[in-house]
Coordinates of C-alpha atoms in Angstrom, one line a residue:
Chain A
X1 CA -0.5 40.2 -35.1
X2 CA -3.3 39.9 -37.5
X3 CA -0.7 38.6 -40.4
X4 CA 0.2 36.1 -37.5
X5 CA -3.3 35.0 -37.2
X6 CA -4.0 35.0 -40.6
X7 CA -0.6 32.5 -41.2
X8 CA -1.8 30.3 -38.2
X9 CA -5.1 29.9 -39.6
X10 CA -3.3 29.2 -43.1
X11 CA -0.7 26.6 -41.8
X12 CA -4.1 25.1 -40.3
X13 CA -5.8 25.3 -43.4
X14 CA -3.0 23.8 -45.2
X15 CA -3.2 20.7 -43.3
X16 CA -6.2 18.5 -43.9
X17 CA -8.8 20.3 -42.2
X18 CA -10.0 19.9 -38.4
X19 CA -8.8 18.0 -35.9
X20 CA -5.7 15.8 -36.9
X21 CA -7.3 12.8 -34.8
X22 CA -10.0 12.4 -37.6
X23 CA -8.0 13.0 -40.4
X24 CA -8.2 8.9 -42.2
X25 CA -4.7 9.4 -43.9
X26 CA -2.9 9.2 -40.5
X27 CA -5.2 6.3 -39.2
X28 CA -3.1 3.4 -41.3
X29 CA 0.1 4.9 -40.3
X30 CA -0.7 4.7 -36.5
X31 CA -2.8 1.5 -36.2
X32 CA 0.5 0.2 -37.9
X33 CA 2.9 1.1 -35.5
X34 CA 0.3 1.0 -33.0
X35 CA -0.4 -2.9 -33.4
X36 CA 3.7 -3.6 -33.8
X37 CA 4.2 -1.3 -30.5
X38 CA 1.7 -4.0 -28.9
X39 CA 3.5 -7.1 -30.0
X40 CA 6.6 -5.9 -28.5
X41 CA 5.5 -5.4 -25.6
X42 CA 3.5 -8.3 -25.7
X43 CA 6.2 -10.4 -26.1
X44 CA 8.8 -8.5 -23.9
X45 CA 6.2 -9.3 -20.8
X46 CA 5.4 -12.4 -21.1
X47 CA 8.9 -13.7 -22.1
X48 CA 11.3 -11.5 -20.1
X49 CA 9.5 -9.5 -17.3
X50 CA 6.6 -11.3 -15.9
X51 CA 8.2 -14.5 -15.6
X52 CA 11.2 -12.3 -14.0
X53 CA 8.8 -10.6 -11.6
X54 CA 6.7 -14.0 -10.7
X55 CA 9.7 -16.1 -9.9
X56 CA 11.5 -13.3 -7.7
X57 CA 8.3 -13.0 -6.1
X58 CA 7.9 -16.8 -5.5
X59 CA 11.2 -16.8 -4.2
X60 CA 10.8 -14.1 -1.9
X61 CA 7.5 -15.8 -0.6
X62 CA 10.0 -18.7 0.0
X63 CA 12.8 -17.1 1.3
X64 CA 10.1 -15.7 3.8
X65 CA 8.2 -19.0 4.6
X66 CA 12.0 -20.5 5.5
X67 CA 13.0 -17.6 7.1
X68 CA 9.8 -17.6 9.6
X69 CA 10.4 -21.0 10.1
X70 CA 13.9 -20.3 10.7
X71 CA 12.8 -17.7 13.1
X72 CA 10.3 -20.4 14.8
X73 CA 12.8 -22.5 15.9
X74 CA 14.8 -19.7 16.9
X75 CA 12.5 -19.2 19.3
X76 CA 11.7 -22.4 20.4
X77 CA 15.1 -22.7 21.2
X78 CA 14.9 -19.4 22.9
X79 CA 12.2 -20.5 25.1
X80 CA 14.4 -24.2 25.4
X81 CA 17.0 -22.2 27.3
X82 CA 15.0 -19.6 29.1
X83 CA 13.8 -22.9 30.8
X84 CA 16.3 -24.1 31.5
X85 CA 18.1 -21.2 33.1
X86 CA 14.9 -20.8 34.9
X87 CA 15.6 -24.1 36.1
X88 CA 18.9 -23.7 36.8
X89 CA 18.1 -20.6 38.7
X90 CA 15.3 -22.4 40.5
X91 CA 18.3 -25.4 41.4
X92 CA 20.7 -22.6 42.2
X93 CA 18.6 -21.1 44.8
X94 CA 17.2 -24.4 46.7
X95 CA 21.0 -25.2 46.7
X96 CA 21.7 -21.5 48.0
X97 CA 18.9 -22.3 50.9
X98 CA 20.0 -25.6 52.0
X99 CA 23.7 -24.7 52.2
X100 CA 22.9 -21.8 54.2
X101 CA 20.1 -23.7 56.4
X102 CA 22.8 -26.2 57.0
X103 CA 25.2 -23.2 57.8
X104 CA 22.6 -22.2 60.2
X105 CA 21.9 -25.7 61.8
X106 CA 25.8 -26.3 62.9
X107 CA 25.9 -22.5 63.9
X108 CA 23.3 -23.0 66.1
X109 CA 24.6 -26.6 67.3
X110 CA 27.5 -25.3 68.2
X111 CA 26.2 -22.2 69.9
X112 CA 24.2 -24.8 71.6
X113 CA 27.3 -26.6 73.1
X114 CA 29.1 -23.7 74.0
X115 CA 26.2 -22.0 75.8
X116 CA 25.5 -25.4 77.2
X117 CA 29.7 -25.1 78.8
X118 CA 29.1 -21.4 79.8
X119 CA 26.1 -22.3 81.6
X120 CA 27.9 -25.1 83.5
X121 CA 31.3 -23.0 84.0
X122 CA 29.0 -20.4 85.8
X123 CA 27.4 -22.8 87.4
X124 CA 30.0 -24.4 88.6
X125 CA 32.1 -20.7 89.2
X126 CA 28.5 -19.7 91.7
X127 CA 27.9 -23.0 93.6
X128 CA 32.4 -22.3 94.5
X129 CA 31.6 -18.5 95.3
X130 CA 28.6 -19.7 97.5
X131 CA 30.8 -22.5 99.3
X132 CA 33.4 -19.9 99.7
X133 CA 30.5 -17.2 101.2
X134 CA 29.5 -20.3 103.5
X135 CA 33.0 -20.9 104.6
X136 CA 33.4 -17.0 105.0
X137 CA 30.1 -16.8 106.9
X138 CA 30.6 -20.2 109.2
X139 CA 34.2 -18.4 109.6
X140 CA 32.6 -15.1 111.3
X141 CA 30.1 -16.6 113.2
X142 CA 32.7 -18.6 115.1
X143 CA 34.8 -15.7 115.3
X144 CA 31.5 -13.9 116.9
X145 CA 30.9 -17.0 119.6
X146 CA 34.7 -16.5 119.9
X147 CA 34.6 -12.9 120.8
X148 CA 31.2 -13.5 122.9
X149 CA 32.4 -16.3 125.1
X150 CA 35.3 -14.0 125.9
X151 CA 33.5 -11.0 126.6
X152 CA 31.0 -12.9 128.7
X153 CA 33.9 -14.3 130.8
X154 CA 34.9 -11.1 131.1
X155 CA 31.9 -9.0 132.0
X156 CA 30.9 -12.2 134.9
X157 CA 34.8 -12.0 135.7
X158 CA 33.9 -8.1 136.7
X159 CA 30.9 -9.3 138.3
X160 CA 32.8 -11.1 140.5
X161 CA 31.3 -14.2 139.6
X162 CA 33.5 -16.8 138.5
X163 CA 31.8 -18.7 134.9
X164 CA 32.8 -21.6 134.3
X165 CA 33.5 -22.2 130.3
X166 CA 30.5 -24.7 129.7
X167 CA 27.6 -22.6 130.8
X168 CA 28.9 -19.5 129.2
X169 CA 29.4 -21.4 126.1
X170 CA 25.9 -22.8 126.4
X171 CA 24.4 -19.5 126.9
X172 CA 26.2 -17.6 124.2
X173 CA 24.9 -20.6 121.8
X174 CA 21.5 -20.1 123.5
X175 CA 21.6 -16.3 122.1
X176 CA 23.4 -16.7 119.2
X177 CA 20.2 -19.3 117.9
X178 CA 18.0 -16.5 119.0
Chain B
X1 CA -5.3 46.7 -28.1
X2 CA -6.9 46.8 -31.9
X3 CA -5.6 43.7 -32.5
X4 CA -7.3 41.9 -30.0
X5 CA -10.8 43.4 -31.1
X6 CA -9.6 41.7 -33.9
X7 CA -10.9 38.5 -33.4
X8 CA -9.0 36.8 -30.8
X9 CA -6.0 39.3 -31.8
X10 CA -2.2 38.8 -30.0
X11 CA -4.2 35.4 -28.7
X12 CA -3.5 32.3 -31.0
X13 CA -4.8 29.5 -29.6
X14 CA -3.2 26.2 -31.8
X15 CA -4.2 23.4 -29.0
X16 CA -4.9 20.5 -31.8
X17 CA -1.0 21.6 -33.4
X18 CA 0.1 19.2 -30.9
X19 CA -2.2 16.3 -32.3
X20 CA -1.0 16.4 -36.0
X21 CA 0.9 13.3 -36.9
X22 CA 4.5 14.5 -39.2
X23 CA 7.1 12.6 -40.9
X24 CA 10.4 12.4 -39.3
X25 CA 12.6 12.2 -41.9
X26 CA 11.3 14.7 -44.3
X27 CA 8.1 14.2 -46.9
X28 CA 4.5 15.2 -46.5
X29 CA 3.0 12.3 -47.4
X30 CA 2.3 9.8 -44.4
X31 CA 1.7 5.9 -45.4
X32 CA 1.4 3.1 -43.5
X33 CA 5.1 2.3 -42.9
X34 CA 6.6 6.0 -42.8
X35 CA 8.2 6.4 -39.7
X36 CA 6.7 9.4 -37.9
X37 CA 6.5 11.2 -34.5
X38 CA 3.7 8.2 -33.7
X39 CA 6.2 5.9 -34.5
X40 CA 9.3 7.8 -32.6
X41 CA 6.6 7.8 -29.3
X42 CA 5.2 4.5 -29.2
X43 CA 9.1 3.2 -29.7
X44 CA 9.7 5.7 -26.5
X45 CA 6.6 3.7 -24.9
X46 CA 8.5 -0.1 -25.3
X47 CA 11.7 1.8 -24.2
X48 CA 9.6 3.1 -21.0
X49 CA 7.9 -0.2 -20.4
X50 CA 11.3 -2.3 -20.6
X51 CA 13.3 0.2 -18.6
X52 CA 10.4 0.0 -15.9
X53 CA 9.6 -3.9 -16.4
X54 CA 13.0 -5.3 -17.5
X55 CA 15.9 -3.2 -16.6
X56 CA 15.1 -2.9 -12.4
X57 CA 14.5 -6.8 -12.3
X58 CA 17.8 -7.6 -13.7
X59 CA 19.6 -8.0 -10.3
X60 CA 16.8 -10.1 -8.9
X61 CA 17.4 -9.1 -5.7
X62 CA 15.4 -10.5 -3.0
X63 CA 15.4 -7.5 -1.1
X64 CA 14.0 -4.8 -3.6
X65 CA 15.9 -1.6 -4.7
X66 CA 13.9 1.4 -5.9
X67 CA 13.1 0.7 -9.3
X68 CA 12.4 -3.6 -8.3
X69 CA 9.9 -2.8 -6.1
X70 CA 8.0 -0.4 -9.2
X71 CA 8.1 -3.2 -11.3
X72 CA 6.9 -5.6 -8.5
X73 CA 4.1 -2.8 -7.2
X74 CA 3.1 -2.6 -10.9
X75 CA 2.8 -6.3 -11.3
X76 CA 1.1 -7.0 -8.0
X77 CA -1.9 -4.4 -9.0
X78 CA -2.5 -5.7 -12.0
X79 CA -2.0 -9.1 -11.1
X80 CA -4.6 -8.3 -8.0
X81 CA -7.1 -6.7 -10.2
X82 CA -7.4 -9.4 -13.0
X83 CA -7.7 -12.2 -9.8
X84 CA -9.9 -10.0 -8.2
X85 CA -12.4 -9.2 -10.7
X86 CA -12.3 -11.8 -12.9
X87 CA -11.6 -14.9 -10.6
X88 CA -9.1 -17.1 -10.6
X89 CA -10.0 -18.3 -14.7
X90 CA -8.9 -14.9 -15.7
X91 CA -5.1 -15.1 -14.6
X92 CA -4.3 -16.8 -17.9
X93 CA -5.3 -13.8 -19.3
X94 CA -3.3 -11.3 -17.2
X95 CA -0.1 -11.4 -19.6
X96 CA -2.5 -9.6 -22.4
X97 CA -4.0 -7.2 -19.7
X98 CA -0.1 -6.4 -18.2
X99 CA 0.5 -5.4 -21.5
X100 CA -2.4 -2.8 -22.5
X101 CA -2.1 -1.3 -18.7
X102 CA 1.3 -1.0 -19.2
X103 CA 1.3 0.5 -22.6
X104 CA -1.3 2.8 -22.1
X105 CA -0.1 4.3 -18.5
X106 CA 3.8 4.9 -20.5
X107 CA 2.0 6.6 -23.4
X108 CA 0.1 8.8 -21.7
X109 CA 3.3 10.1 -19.0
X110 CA 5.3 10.2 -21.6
X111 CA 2.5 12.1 -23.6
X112 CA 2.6 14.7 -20.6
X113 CA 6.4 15.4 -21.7
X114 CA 6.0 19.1 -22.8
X115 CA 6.7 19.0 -26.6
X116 CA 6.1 15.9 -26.8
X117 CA 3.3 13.8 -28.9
X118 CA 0.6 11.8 -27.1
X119 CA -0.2 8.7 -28.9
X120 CA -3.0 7.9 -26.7
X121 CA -5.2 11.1 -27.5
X122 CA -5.4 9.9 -30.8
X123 CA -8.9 8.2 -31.8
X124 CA -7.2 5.5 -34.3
X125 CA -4.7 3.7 -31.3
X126 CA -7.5 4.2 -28.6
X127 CA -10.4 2.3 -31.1
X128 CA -7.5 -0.4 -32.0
X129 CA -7.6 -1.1 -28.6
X130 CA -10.9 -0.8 -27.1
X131 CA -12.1 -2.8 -30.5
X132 CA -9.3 -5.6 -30.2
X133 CA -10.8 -5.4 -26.6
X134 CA -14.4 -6.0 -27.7
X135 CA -13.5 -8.6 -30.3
X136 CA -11.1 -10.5 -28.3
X137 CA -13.4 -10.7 -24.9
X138 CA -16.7 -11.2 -27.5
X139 CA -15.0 -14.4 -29.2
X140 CA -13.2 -15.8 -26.2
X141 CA -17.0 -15.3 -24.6
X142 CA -18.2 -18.1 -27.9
X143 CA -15.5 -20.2 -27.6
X144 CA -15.8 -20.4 -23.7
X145 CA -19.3 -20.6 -23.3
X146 CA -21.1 -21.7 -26.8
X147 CA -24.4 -19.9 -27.3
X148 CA -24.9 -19.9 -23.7
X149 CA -23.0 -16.6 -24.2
X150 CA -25.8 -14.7 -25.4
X151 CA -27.3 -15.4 -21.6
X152 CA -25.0 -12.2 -20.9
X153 CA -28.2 -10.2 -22.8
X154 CA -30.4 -12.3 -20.9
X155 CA -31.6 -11.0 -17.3
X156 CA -32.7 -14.2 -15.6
X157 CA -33.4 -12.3 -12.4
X158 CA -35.6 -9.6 -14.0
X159 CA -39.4 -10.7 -14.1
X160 CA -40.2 -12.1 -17.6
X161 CA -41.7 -9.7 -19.4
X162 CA -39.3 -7.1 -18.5
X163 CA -36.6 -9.3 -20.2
X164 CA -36.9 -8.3 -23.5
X165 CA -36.7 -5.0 -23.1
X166 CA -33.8 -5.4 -20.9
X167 CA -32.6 -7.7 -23.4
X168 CA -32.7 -4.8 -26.0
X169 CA -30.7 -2.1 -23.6
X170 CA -27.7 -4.8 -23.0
X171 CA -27.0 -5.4 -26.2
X172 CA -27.0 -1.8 -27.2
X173 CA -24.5 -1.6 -24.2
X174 CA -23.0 -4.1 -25.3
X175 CA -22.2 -2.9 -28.4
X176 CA -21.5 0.6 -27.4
X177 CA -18.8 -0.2 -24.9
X178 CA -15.7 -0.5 -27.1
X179 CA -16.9 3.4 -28.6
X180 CA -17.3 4.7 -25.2
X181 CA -14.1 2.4 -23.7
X182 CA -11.8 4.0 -26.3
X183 CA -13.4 7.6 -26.5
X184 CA -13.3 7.5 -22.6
X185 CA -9.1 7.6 -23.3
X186 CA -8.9 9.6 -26.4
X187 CA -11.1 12.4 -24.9
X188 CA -9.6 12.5 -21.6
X189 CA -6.3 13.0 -23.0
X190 CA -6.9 15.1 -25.4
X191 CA -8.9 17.1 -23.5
X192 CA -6.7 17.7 -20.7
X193 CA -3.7 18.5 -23.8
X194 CA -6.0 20.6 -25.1
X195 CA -6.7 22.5 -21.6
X196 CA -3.1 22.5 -21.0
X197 CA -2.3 24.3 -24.4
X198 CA -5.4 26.7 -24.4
X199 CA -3.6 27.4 -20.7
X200 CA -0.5 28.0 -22.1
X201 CA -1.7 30.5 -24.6
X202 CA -3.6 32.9 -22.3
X203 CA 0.0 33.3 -20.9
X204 CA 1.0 35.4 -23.9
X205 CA -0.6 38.7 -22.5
X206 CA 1.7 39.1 -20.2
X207 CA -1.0 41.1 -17.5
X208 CA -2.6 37.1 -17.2
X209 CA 0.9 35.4 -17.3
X210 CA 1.3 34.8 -13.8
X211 CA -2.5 33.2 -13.2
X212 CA -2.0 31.2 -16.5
X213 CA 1.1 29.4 -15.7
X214 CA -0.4 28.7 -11.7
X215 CA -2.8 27.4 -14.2
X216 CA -0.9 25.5 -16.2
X217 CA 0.6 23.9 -12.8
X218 CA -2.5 23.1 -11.5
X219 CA -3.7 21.3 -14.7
X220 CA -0.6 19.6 -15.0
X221 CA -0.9 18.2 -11.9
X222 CA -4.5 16.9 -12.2
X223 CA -3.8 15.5 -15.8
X224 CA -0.8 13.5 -14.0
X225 CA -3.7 11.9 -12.0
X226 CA -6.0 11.6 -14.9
X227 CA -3.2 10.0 -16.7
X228 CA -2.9 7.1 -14.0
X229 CA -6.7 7.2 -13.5
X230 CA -7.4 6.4 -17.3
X231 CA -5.0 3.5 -17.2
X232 CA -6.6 2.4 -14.4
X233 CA -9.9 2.8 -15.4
X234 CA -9.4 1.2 -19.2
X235 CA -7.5 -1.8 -17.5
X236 CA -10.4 -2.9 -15.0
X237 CA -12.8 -2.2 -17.6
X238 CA -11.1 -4.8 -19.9
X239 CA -11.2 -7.2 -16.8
X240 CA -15.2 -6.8 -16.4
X241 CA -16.0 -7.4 -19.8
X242 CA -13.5 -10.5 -19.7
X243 CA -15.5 -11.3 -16.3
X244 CA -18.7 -11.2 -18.3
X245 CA -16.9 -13.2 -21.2
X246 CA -15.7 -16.2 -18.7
X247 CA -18.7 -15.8 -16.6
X248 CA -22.1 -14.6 -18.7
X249 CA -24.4 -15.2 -15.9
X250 CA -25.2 -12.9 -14.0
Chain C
X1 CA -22.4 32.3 -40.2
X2 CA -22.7 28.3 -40.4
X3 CA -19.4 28.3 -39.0
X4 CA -20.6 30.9 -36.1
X5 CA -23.7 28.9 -35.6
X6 CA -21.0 25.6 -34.9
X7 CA -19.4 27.7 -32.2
X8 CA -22.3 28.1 -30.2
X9 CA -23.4 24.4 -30.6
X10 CA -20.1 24.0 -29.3
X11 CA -20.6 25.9 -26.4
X12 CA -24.0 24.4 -25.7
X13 CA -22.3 20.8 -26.0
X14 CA -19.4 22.1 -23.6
X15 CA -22.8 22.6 -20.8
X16 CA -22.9 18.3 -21.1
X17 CA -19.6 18.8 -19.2
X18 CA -20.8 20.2 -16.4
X19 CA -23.2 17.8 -16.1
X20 CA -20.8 15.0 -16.1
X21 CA -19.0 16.3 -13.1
X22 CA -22.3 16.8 -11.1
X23 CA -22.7 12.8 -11.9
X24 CA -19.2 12.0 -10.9
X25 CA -19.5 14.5 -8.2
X26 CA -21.9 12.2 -7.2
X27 CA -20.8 8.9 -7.5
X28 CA -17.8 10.5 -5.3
X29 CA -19.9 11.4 -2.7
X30 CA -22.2 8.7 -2.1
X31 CA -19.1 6.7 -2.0
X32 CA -17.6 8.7 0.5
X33 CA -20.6 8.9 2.7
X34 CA -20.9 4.7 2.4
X35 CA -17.2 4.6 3.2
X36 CA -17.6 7.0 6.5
X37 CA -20.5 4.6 7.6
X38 CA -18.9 1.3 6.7
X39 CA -15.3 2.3 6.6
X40 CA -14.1 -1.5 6.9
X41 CA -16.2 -2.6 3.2
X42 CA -14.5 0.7 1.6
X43 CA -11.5 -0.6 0.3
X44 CA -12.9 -3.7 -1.4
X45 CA -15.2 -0.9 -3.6
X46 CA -12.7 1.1 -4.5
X47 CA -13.0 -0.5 -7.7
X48 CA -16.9 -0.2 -8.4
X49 CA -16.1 3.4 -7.4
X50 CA -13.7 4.0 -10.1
X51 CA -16.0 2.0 -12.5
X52 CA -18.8 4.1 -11.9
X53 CA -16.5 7.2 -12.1
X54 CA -15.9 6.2 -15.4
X55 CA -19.0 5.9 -16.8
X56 CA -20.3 8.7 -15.5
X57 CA -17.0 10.5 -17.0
X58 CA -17.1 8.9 -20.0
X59 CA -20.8 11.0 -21.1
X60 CA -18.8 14.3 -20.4
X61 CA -16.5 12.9 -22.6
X62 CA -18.7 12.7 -25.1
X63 CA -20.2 16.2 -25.1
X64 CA -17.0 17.4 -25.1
X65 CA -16.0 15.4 -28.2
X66 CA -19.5 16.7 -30.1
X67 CA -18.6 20.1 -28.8
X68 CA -14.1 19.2 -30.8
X69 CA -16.1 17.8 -33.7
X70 CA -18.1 21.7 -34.1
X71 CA -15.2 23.2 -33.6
X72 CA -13.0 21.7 -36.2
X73 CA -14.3 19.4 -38.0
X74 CA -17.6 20.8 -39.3

């Protein structure tokens, strides 16, 4: 280990002394290659790269600027047709309400009429059944005088009196009012 | 257990091995044009920056993939933190800062590549590019503004007699902040390397091991951070002192 | 011994380290307790807080480059 240290320190020794960045024989060698190494890349960048790099970036900022403009009237057109299928919706449902408003209007008109002809059927249908009541009714009380005229002649006939038809038929009238 | 009362024993810490510059293809001596491990890591740094910058744009697409929207995210920082700080004057300028922010956030991942060598702890690249910094901001300042420049060392809000002596302390900032601008990136990355290594070493003694490599983790991730910071932090300093270059009055 | 005397130099420049991070420490937290009170202004300082990060940072820096220089290069 010492032998190493001892050869390190040799090798060490055997090169210029100290560090190797202050040792002047290397400086012309790398300010040489240094200054060419510059000029290269010097002349690669501004005559290859950065013109590369600018104009894909310009075009990028225009491919961008027509694509948000693309994109405007994209939506301006949007917005063209969401009007006008609000309107259309708008149109479709005042259409919607006056068709079925109309509907309703001859619906009703003609459930006018024909309520109008049931009313007048029944109408008519009562004021018959109330003729035909009358007629029943002016029937039976005829029968009634009928029935009392006979049993009055009959009942004076047992009596022994003798009626004649006018007075009984007067009487029975008489009672019959009252 | 003798050798470790011998000075250090079975522990050999070498964290500056990973600093020295060496010749790829054989030879000792290093000139100006050999072709080195720099050279092999700042070649790996253009790869990085084209296969982040270059190779995800190819398609173009409109809609990013993974990789396009990198290379976008990276360019829109940057491009936002040069139009932020220094106004809308300093986006002609934003090609030069793309390019250190770029190069200096590759170098120092791929410098975070265990085994590998990180170009931007070294002294000599950080001070070429805090000084080009300094020179190229200081003469665009003269061209841009004449000798009104020198109002940057001027405090026209401080009460007059202060204004000399605050005169005094601006230009010594002045003049200090390429030193500290590329120290600031030298240091931090060779510092956290050095960490890192000195880390790794305490994991030889094998009753340490386990704490050394949680320890190793844990640095790793915080010099990830550090890495991105320091980018960060040497970019939007550039773009001050190119605020103060356009703009010198306070 | 020169050499010894170097190591503890570089020890006491390491204590400059410490230092720093109480200052960015600092510029962390009064950040933070601005941002809690103001939390819509936060965003457009992130910058100024990475700034003075930075500088405060950058003063460890140096302390710990005085304390590199000891170590291996006097």
């Amino acid at each position: 280990m010492a032998e190493n240290t001892n050869a390190a320190g040799e090798v060490a020794a055997g090169a210029p002394p100290g560090m190797p960045q202050l040792n002047p024989d290397y400086f012309a060698n790398q300010i040489f290659w240094l200054i060419i190494t510059l000029l290269v890349i010097y002349f690669v960048l501004s005559r290859v790269a950065l013109p590369r790099i600018a104009a894909i970036l310009a075009e990028r900022q225009g491919t961008i600027t027509n694509d948000i403009a693309a994109a405007e009237d994209l939506k301006a057109k949007a917005e063209a047709a969401e009007a006008a299928y609000d309107k259309a919706l708008a149109d479709a449902r005042a259409e919607a309400q006056r068709i079925s408003g109309e509907t309703k209007a001859a619906i009703q008109a003609d459930l006018d009429v024909a309520i109008e002809k049931a009313d007048a059927e029944i109408a008519a249908k009562a004021s018959e059944s109330e003729k035909a009541i009358a007629d029943i009714r002016a029937g039976a009380h005829d029968a009634i005088k009928e029935v009392a005229k006979d049993a009055a002649k009959d009942i004076v006939a047992l009596m022994g009196g003798k009626a004649d038809a006018k007075s009984i038929t007067a009487a029975v009238n008489a009672r019959m009012k009252g | 257990m003798a050798d470790e009362a011998h000075g250090g024993g079975g522990l050999s810490f070498h964290p500056m091995d990973q600093f020295e510059v060496k010749a790829l293809f054989g030879g000792s001596d290093i000139h100006w044009y050999t072709i080195t491990n720099v050279t092999l890591w700042l070649a790996l740094a253009i790869l990085a920056v084209i296969g982040l910058l270059v190779l995800t744009t190819s398609k173009r697409d409109t809609v990013p993939g993974r990789g396009q929207s990198i290379a976008e995210l990276m360019y829109g920082f940057v491009y936002k933190m040069v139009e932020d700080v220094t106004g809308k004057d300093g986006i002609k300028y934003f090609p030069y800062i793309m390019t250190l922010f770029m190069f200096i956030l590759c170098a120092n991942f791929l410098g975070l590549i265990p085994m590998s060598f990180t170009t931007t702890s070294h002294i000599a690249v950080t001070a070429i590019l805090g000084f080009g910094v300094f020179f190229a901001v200081t003469i665009l300042g003269f061209v841009k503004n004449g000798a009104s420049f020198l109002g940057l060392f001027w405090v026209s809000s401080a009460p007059l007699p202060l204004r000399p002596i605050l005169a005094i302390i601006e230009i010594i900032s002045y003049f200090v902040r390429p030193v500290s601008h590329s120290i600031r990136l030298a240091g931090n990355m060779m510092a956290g390397h050095a960490v890192l290594k000195v880390f790794a070493g305490f994991a030889q003694v094998a009753a340490i091991a386990p704490v050394a490599i949680i320890g190793v983790m844990a640095i790793y991730g915080l010099e990830v951070l550090v890495s991105a910071i320091q980018a960060y932090v040497f970019t939007i300093l550039t773009c001050v002192y190119l605020k103060d270059a356009l703009h010198p009055h306070h | 011994m020169e050499g010894e005397l170097a190591h503890i130099g570089a020890g006491l420049a390491a204590i400059g380290s410490g230092a720093a991070a109480i200052g960015v420490g600092h510029v962390a937290g009064n950040f933070l307790a601005g941002a809690l009170r103001n939390p819509s202004a936060a965003a457009g300082q992130t910058a100024t807080l990475f700034i003075g990060i930075a500088f405060a940072e950058a003063l460890g820096i140096f302390s710990f480059l005085v304390a590199l220089l000891l170590m291996f290069a006097v």
